[in-house]
Short mmCIF file of C-alpha atoms and ligand atoms in Angstrom, two decimals:
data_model
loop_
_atom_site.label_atom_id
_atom_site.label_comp_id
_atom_site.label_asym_id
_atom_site.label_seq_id
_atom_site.Cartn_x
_atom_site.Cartn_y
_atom_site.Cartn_z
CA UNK V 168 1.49 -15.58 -8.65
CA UNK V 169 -1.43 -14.71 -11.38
CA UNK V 170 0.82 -13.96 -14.40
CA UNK V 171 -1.17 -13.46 -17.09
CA UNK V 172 1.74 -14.33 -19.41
CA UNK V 173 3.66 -17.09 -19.81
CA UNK V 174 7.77 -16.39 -20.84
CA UNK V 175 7.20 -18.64 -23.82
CA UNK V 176 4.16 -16.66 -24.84
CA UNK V 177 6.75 -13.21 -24.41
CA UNK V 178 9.21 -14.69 -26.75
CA UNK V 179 6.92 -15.55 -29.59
CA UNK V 180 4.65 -12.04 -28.83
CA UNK V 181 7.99 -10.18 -29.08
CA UNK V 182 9.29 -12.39 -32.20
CA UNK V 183 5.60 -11.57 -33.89
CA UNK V 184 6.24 -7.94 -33.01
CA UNK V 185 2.61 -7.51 -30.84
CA UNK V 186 5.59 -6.86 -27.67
CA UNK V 187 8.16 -4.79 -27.93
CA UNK V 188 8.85 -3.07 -24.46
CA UNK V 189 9.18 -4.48 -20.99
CA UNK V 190 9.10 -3.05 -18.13
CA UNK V 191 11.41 -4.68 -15.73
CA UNK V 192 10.57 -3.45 -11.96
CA UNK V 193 10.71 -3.41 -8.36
CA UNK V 194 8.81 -2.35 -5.48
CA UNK V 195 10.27 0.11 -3.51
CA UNK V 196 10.30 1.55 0.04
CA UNK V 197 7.51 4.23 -1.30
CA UNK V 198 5.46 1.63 -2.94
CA UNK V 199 6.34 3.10 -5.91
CA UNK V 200 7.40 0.71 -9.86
CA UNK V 201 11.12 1.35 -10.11
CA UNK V 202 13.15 -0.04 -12.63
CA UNK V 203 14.00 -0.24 -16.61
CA UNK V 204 12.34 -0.03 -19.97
CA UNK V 205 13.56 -2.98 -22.05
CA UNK V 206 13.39 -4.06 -25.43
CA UNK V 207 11.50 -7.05 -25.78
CA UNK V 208 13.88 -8.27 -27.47
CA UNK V 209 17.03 -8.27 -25.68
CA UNK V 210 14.81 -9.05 -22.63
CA UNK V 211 14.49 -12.23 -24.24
CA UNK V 212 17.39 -12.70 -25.24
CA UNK V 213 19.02 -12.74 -21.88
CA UNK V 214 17.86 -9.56 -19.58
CA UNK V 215 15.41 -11.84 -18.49
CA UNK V 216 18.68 -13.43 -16.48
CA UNK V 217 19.34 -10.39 -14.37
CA UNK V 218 19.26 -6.54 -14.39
CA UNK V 219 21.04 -4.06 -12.28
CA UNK V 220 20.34 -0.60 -10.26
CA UNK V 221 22.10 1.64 -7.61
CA UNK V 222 21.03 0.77 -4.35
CA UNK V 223 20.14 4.51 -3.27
CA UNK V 224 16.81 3.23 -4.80
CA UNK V 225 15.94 1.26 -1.26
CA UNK V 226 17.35 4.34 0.99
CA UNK V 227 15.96 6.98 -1.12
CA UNK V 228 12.88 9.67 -0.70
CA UNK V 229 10.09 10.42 -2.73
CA UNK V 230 12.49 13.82 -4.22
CA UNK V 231 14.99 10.90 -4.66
CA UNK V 232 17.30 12.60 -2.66
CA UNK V 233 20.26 10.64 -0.82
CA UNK V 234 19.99 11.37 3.03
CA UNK V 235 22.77 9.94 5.31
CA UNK V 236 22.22 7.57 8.24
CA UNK V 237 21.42 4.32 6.31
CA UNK V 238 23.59 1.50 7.40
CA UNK V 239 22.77 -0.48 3.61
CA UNK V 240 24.65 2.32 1.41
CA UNK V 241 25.65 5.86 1.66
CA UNK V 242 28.58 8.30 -0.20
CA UNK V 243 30.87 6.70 1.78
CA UNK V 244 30.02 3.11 0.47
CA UNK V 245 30.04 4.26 -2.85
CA UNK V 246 26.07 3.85 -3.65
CA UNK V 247 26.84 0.78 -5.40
CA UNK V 248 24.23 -2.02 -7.18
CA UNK V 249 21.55 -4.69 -6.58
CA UNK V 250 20.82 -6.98 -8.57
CA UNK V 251 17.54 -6.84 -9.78
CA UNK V 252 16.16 -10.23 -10.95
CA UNK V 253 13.04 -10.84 -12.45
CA UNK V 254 10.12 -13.29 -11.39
CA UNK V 255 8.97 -14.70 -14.54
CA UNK V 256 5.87 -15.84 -12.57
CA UNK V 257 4.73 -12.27 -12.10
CA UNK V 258 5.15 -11.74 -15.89
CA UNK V 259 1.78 -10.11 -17.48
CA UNK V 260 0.63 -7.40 -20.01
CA UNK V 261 0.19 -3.66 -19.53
CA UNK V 262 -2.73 -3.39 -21.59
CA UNK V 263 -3.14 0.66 -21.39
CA UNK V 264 0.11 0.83 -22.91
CA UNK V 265 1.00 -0.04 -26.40
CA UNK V 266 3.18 -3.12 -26.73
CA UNK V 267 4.35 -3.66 -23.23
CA UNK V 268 4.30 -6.30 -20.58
CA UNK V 269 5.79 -5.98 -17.15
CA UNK V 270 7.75 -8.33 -14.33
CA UNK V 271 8.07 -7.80 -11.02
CA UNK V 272 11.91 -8.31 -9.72
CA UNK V 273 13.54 -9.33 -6.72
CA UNK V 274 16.16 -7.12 -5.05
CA UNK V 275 19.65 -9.24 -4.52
CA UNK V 276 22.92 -8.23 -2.91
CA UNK V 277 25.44 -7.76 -5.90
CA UNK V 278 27.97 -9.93 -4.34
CA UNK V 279 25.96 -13.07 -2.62
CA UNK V 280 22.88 -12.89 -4.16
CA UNK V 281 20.97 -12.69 -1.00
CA UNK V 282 17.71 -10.73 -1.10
CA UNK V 283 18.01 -7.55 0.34
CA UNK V 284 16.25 -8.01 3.57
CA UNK V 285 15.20 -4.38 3.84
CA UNK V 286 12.94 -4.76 0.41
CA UNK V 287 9.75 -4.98 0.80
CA UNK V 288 8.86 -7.63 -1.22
CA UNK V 289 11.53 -9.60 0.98
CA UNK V 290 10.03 -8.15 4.03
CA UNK V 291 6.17 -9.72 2.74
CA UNK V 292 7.79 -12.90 1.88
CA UNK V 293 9.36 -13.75 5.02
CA UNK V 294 6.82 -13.19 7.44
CA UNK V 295 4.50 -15.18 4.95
CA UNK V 296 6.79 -17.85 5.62
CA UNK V 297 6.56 -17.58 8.83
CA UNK V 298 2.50 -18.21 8.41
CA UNK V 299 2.98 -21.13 6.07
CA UNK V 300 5.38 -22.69 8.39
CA UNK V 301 2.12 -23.04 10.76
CA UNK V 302 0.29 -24.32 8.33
CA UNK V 303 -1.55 -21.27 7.01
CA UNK V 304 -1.70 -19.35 3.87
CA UNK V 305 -2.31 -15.61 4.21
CA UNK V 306 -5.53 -14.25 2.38
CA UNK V 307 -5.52 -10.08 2.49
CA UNK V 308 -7.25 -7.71 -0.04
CA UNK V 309 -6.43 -4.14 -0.03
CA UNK V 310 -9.01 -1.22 -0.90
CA UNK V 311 -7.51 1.61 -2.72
CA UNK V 312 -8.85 4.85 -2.24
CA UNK V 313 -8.12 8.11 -4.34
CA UNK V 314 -8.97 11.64 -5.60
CA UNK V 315 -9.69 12.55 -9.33
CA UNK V 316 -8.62 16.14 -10.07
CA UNK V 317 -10.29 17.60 -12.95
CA UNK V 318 -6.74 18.96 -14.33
CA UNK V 319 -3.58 16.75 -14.85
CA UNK V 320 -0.82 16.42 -12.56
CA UNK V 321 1.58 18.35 -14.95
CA UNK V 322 -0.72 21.40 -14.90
CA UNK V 323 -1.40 21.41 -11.24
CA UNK V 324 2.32 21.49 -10.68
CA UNK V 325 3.31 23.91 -12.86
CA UNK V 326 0.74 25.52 -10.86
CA UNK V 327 2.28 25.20 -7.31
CA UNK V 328 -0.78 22.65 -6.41
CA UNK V 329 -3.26 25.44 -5.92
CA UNK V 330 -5.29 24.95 -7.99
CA UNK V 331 -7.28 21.79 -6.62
CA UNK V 332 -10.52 20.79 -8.22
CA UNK V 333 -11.90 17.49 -7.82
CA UNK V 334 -13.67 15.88 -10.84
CA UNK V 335 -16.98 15.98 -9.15
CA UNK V 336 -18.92 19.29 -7.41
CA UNK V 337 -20.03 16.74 -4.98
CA UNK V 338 -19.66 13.59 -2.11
CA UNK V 339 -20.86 10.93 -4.33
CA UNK V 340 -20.46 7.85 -1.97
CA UNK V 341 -22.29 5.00 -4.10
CA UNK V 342 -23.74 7.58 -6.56
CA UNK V 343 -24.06 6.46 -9.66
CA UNK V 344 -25.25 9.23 -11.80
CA UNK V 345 -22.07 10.99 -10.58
CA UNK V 346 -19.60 8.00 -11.22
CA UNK V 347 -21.17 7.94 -14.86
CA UNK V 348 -19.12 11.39 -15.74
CA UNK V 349 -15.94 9.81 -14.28
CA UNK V 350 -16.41 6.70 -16.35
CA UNK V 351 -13.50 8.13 -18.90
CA UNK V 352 -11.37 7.30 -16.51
CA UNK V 353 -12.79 5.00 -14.11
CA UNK V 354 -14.30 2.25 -17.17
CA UNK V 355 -10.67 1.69 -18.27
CA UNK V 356 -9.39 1.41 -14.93
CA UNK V 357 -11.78 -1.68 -14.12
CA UNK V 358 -11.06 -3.43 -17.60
CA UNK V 359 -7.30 -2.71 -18.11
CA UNK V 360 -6.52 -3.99 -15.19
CA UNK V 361 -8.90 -7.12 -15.55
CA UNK V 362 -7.02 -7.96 -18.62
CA UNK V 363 -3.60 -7.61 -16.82
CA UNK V 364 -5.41 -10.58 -14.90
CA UNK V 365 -6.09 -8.52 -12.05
CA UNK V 366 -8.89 -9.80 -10.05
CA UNK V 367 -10.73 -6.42 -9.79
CA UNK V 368 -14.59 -6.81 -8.04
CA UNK V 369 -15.82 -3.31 -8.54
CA UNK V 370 -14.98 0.73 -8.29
CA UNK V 371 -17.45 2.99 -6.48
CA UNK V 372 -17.53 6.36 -5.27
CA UNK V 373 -16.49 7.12 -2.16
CA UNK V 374 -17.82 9.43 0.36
CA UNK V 375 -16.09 13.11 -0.31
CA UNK V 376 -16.21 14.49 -3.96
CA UNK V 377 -13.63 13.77 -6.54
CA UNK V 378 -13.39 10.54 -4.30
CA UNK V 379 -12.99 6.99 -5.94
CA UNK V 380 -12.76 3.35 -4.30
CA UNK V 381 -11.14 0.49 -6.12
CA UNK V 382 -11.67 -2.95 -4.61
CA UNK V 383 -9.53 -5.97 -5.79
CA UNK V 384 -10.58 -9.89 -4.66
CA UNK V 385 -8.92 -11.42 -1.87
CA UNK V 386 -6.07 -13.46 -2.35
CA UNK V 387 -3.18 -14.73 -1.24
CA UNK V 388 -0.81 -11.59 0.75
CA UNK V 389 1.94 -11.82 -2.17
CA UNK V 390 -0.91 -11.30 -4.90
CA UNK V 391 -2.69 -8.98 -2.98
CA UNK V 392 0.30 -6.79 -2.65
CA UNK V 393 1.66 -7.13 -6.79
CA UNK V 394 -2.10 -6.56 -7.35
CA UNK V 395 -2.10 -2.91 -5.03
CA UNK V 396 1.09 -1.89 -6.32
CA UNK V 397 -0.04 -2.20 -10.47
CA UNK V 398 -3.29 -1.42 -9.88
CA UNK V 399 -1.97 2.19 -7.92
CA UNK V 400 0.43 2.67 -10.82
CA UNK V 401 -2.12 2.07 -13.65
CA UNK V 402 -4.84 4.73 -11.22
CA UNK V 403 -2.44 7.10 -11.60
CA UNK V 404 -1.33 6.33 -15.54
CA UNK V 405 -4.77 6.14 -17.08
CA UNK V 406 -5.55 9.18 -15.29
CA UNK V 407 -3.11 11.12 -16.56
CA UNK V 408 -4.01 10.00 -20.25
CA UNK V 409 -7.41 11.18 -19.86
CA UNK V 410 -6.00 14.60 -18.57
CA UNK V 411 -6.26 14.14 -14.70
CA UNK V 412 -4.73 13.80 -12.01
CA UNK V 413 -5.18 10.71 -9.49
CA UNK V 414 -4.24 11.57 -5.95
CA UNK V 415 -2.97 8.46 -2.82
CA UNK V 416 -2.06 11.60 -0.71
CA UNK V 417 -4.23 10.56 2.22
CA UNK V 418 -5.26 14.05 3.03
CA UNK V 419 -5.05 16.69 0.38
CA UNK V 420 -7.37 19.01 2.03
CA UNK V 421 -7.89 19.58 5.72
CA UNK V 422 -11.71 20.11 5.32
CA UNK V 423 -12.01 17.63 3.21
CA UNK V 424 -12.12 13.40 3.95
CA UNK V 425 -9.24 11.54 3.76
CA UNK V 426 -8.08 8.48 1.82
CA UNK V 427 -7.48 5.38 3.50
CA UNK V 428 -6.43 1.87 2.30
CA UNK V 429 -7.77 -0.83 4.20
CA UNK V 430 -6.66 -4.10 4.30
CA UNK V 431 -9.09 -7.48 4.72
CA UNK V 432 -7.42 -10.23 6.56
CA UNK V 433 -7.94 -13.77 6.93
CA UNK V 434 -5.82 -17.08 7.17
CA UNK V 435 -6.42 -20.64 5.32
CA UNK V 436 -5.93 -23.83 6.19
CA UNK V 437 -6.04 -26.78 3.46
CA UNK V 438 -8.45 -24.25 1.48
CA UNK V 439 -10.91 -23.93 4.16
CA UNK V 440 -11.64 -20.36 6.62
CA UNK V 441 -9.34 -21.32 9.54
CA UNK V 442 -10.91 -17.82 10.94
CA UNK V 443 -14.31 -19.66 11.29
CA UNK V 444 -15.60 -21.44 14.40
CA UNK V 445 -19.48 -21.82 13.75
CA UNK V 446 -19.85 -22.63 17.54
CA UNK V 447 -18.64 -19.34 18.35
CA UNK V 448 -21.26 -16.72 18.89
CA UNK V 449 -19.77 -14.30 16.17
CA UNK V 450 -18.42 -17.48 14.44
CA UNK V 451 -14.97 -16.68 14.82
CA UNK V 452 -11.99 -19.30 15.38
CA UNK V 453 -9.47 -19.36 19.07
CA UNK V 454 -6.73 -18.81 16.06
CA UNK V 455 -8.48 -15.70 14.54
CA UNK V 456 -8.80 -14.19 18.50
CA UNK V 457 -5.77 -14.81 19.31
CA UNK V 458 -4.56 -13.45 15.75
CA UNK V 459 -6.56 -10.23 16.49
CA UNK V 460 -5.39 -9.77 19.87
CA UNK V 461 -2.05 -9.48 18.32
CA UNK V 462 -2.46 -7.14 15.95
CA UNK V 463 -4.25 -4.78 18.25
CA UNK V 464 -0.99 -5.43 21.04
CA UNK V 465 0.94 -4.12 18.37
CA UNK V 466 -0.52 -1.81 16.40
CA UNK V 467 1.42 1.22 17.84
CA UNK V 468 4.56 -0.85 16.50
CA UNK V 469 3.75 -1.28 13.08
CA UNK V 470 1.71 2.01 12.53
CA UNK V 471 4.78 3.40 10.75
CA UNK V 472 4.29 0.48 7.94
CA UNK V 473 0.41 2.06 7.82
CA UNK V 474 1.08 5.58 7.85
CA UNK V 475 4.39 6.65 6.36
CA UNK V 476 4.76 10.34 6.17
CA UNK V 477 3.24 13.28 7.83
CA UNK V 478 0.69 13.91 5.81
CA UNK V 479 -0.77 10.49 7.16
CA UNK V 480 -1.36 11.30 10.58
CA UNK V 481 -3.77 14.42 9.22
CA UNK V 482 -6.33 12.11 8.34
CA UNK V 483 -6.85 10.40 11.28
CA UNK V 484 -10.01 12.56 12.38
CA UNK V 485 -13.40 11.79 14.57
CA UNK V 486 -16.40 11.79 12.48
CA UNK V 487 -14.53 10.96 8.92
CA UNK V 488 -15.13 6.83 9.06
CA UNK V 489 -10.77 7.03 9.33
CA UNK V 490 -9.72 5.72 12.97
CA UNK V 491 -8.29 7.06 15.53
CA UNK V 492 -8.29 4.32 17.94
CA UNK V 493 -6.66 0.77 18.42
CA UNK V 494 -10.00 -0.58 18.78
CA UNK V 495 -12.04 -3.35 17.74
CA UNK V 496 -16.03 -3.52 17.07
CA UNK V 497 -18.20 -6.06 15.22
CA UNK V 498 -19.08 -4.18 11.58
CA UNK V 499 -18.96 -0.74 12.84
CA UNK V 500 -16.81 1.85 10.80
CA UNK V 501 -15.36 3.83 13.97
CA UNK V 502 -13.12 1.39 15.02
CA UNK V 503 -9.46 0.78 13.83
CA UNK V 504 -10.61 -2.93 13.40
CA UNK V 505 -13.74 -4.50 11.70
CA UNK V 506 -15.03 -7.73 11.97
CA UNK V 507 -16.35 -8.33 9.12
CA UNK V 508 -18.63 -11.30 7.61
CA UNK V 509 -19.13 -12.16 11.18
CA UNK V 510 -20.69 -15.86 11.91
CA UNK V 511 -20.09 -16.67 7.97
CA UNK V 512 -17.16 -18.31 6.16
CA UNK V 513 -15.88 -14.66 4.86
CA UNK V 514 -15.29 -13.58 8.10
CA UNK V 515 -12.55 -11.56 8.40
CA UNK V 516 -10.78 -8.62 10.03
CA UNK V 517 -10.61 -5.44 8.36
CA UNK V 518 -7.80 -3.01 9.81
CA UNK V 519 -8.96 0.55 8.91
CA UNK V 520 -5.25 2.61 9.79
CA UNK V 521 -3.65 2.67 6.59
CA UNK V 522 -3.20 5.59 4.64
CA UNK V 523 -3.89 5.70 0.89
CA UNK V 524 -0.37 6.36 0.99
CA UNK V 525 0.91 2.82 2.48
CA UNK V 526 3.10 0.28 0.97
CA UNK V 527 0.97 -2.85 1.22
CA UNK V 528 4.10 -4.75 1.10
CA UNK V 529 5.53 -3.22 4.47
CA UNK V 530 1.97 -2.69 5.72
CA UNK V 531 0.83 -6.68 5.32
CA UNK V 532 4.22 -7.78 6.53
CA UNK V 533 3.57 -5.96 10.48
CA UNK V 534 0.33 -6.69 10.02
CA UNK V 535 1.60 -10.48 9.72
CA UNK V 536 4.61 -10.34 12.14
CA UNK V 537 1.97 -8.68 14.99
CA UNK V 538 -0.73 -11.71 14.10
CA UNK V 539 1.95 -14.11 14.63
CA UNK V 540 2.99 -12.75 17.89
CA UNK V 541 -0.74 -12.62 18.74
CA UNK V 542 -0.59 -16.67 17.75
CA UNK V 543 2.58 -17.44 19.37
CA UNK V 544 1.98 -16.07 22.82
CA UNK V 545 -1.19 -16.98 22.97
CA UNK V 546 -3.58 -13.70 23.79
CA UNK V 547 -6.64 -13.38 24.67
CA UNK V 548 -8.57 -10.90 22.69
CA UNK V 549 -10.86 -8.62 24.98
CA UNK V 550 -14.39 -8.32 24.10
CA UNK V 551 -15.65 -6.08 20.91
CA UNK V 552 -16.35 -2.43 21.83
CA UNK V 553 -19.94 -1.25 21.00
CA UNK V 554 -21.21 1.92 19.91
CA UNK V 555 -19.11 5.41 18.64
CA UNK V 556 -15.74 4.15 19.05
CA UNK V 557 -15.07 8.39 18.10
CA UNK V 558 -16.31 8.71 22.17
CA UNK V 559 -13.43 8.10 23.93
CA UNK V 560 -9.23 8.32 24.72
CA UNK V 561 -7.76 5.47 25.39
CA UNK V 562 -5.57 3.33 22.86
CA UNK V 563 -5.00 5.99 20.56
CA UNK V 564 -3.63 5.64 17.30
CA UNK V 565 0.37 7.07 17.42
CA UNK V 566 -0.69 11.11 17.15
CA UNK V 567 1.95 11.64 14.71
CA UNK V 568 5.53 10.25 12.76
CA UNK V 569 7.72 11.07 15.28
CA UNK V 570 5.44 8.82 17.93
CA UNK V 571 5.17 5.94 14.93
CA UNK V 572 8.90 5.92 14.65
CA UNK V 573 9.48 5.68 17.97
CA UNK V 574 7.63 3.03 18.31
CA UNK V 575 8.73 1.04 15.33
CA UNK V 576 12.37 1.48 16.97
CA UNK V 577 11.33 0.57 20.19
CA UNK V 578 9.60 -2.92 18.94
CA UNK V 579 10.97 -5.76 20.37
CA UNK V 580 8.28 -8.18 18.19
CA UNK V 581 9.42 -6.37 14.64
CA UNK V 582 12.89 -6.57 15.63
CA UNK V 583 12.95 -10.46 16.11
CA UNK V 584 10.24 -11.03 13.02
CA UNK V 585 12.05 -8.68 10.56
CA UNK V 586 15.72 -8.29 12.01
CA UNK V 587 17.23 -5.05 13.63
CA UNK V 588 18.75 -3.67 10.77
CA UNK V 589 15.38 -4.10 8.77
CA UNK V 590 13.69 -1.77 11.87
CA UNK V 591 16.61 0.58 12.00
CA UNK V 592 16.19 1.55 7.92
CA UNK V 593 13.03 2.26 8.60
CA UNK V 594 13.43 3.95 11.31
CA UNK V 595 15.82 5.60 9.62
CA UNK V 596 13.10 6.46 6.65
CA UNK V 597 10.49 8.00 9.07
CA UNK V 598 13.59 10.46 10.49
CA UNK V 599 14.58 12.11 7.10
CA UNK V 600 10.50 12.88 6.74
CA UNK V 601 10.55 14.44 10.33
CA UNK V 602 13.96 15.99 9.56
CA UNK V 603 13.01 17.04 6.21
CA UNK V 604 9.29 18.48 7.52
CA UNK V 605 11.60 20.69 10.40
CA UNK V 606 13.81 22.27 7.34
CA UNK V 607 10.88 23.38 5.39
CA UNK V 608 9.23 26.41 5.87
CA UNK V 609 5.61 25.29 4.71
CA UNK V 610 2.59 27.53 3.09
CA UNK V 611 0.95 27.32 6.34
CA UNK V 612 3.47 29.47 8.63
CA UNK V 613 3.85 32.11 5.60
CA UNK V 614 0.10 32.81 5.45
CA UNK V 615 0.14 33.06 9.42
CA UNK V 616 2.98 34.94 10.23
CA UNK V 617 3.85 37.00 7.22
CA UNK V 618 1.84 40.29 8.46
CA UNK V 619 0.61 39.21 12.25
CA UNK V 620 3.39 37.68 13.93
P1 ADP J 952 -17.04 -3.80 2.65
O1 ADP J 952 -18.09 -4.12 3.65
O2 ADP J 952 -15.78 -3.23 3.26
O3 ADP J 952 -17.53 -3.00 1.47
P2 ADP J 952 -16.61 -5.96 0.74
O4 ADP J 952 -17.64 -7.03 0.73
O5 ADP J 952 -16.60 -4.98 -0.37
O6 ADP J 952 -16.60 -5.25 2.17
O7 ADP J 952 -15.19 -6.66 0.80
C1 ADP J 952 -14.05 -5.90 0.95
C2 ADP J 952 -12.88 -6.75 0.56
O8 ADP J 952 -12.81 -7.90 1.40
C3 ADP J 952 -12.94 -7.28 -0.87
O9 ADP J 952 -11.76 -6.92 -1.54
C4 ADP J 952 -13.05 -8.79 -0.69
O10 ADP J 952 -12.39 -9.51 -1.74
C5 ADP J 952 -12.35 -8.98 0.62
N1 ADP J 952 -12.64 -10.26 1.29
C6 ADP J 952 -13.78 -10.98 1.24
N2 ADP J 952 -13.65 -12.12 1.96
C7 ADP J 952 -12.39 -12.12 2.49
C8 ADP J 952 -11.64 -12.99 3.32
N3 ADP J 952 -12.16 -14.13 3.79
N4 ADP J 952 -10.36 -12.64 3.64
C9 ADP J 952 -9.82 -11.50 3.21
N5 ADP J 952 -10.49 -10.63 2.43
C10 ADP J 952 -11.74 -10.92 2.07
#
């Protein structure tokens, strides 16, 4: 881990009074910082031992409701605790706030101390495991793509979200006279981050307006994913001191593009590309094939991990650079998978599905557990499409939740790389969206039906 803090430096920032909160969090099944507000000093003193939290918090919504049907904890059980235990490795300042660090924290069972295999930074860690045990170390980066709103998220929502301007009156993909107005926001982003010892390479604009791209150096799939989750938490903090509001929603507006997440892929061996082959004629490895040929087998199963809610599914349009099929093409921006850096050392695979809106945690772990498969049963990846990957029907993308889930349940592959009950909580998580989506009569129907139907 890159902790930019060492718990020896914490005690004597906190004694000389430069610390005085910490925020003690986990990941959870949103993607979102849970957790506490300590002071510094009793975090020292001994809170950096062990904290505590209902367990709703891993079978929860983004309403933080409590819907039934998770086998982990319900009204019945009692919603009882985890254990929440920091990783002092991931310790490192929150420089856009005053006085505060932050630590990323395990999730444990209360009674044995087990980590709760349905967390996601449990999930990441085990099918990373899995990689080492083969001798390879994961490297992923994640791109995070967003809206800027010229007003602030409390002012929209007092508004009912109707009032929807984006910071800029046009697309301003690589523009950077536009991107110089935004810099308010945009400058501290880059540099706040940076000093949290993020490895941050650049933002840019992307192609729609009121449409920003944060990229973050590769690095190994833990980092990557602590790196995502701050960096998505400090988008949407410094935003909202400068006024605005920062949007992951992958689709806000149907005429409008979406936001998408991509994640760049690659395994090590001994510090060296093991997804290189120089004699190859696009340079890549018999591991990286068979790696790729994997992840497209099972990218229906693990779409769900990608594409979480139904929102998701909206942005998956011809014509937008999002997907819409399981695909794979050398540097072209139609497919659902990119080779990238193609005959060079950097050569990697860039999986274009996920949503703004994923959890890179959950989305890197099937991701992992389908390369594996790929790897363990040895397939043969077919040859790269060419051309408008748009033109076309077969391997579609799963159309919507309900054909994710089903999927995700049905996997054979994520049930034996992440356990059943893992899958069924999931499962279980895309349901109460579908459920939730049927109970709510949305702006949509009203406008439709109110006078014609
Ligand atoms: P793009 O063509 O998508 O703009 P970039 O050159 O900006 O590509 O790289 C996108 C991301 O890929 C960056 O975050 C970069 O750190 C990452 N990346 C570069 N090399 C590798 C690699 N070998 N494995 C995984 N990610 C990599």
């Amino acid at each position: 881990m890159n902790s930019t803090l060492t718990f020896k430096e914490l005690e004597s920032q906190v004694a000389g009074g430069s610390i005085d909160t910490v925020l003690v969090c986990f990941v959870d099944m949103q993607g979102r910082l849970m957790g506490k507000r300590f002071h510094g000093g009793h975090f020292v003193g001994g809170a950096w031992e062990e904290t505590h939290c209902c367990n709703y918090l891993l079978a929860t919504d983004l309403e933080m409701g409590t819907p039934d049907g998770y086998a982990s904890t319900s009204w019945e059980r009692g919603y009882g605790d985890y254990v929440m235990k920091p990783d002092l490795s991931t310790l490192r300042l929150v420089p856009w706030l005053e006085g505060t660090a932050l630590v990323l924290c395990d999730v444990l069972d209360h009674h044995t101390h087990a980590e709760v295999p349905h967390s996601p930074r449990a999930m990441l860690k085990r099918q990373v495991a899995r990689v080492r045990a083969l001798g390879f170390e994961p490297m992923m980066a994640t791109e995070l793509e967003f809206f800027l709103f010229e007003k602030g998220f409390d002012e929209i929502r007092k508004g009912g979200f109707q009032d929807l301007t984006p910071i800029s009156g046009y697309n301003e993909d690589y523009h950077i006279l536009q991107t110089t107005k935004e810099e308010h926001v945009m400058r501290p982003i880059r540099n706040h981050l940076w000093e949290a010892g993020l490895p941050i390479e650049c933002t840019k604009g992307e192609a729609e307006t009121g449409q920003e791209e944060l990229n973050i150096k590769y690095a190994p799939a833990m980092d990557t994913a602590e790196y995502h989750s701050i960096a998505k938490h400090a988008i949407k903090e410094i935003a909202w001191q400068q006024g605005h509001a920062a949007t992951f929603l992958p689709k806000w507006h149907h005429d409008k593009v979406g936001s998408s997440s991509h994640v760049h892929q690659s395994l090590w061996a001994d510090g060296k590309p093991a997804f290189h082959d120089s004699d190859d004629a696009l340079g890549m490895s018999d591991l990286m094939k068979s790696y790729m040929a994997g992840l497209l087998k099972y990218a229906p199963d693990y779409t769900y991990f990608m594409a979480p809610y139904i929102n998701s599914y909206k942005r998956f349009m011809k014509g937008t650079f999002a997907p819409t099929r399981i695909i794979w093409s050398v540097d072209n921006r139609t497919a659902g998978y990119r080779l990238c850096g193609e005959g060079s050392k950097a050569i990697r695979v860039e999986c274009r599905i996920p949503g703004s809106d994923m959890n890179p945690y959950l989305a890197m772990a099937g991701m992992l557990a389908a390369g594996l498969a790929g790897i363990e049963e040895g397939l043969e990846l077919q040859p790269a499409t060419v051309g408008d990957v748009y033109q076309g029907d077969t391997g579609l993308i799963p159309g919507d939740l309900g054909a994710a889930r089903t999927a995700l349940h049905g996997s054979d592959m994520l049930r034996a790389a992440m356990g059943d009950d893992v899958v069924d909580h999931y499962a279980r998580a895309a349901e109460v969206e579908i459920e939730e989506f049927a109970r709510v009569v949305t702006d949509w129907e009203v406008a439709r039906g109110f006078e014609r139907a």
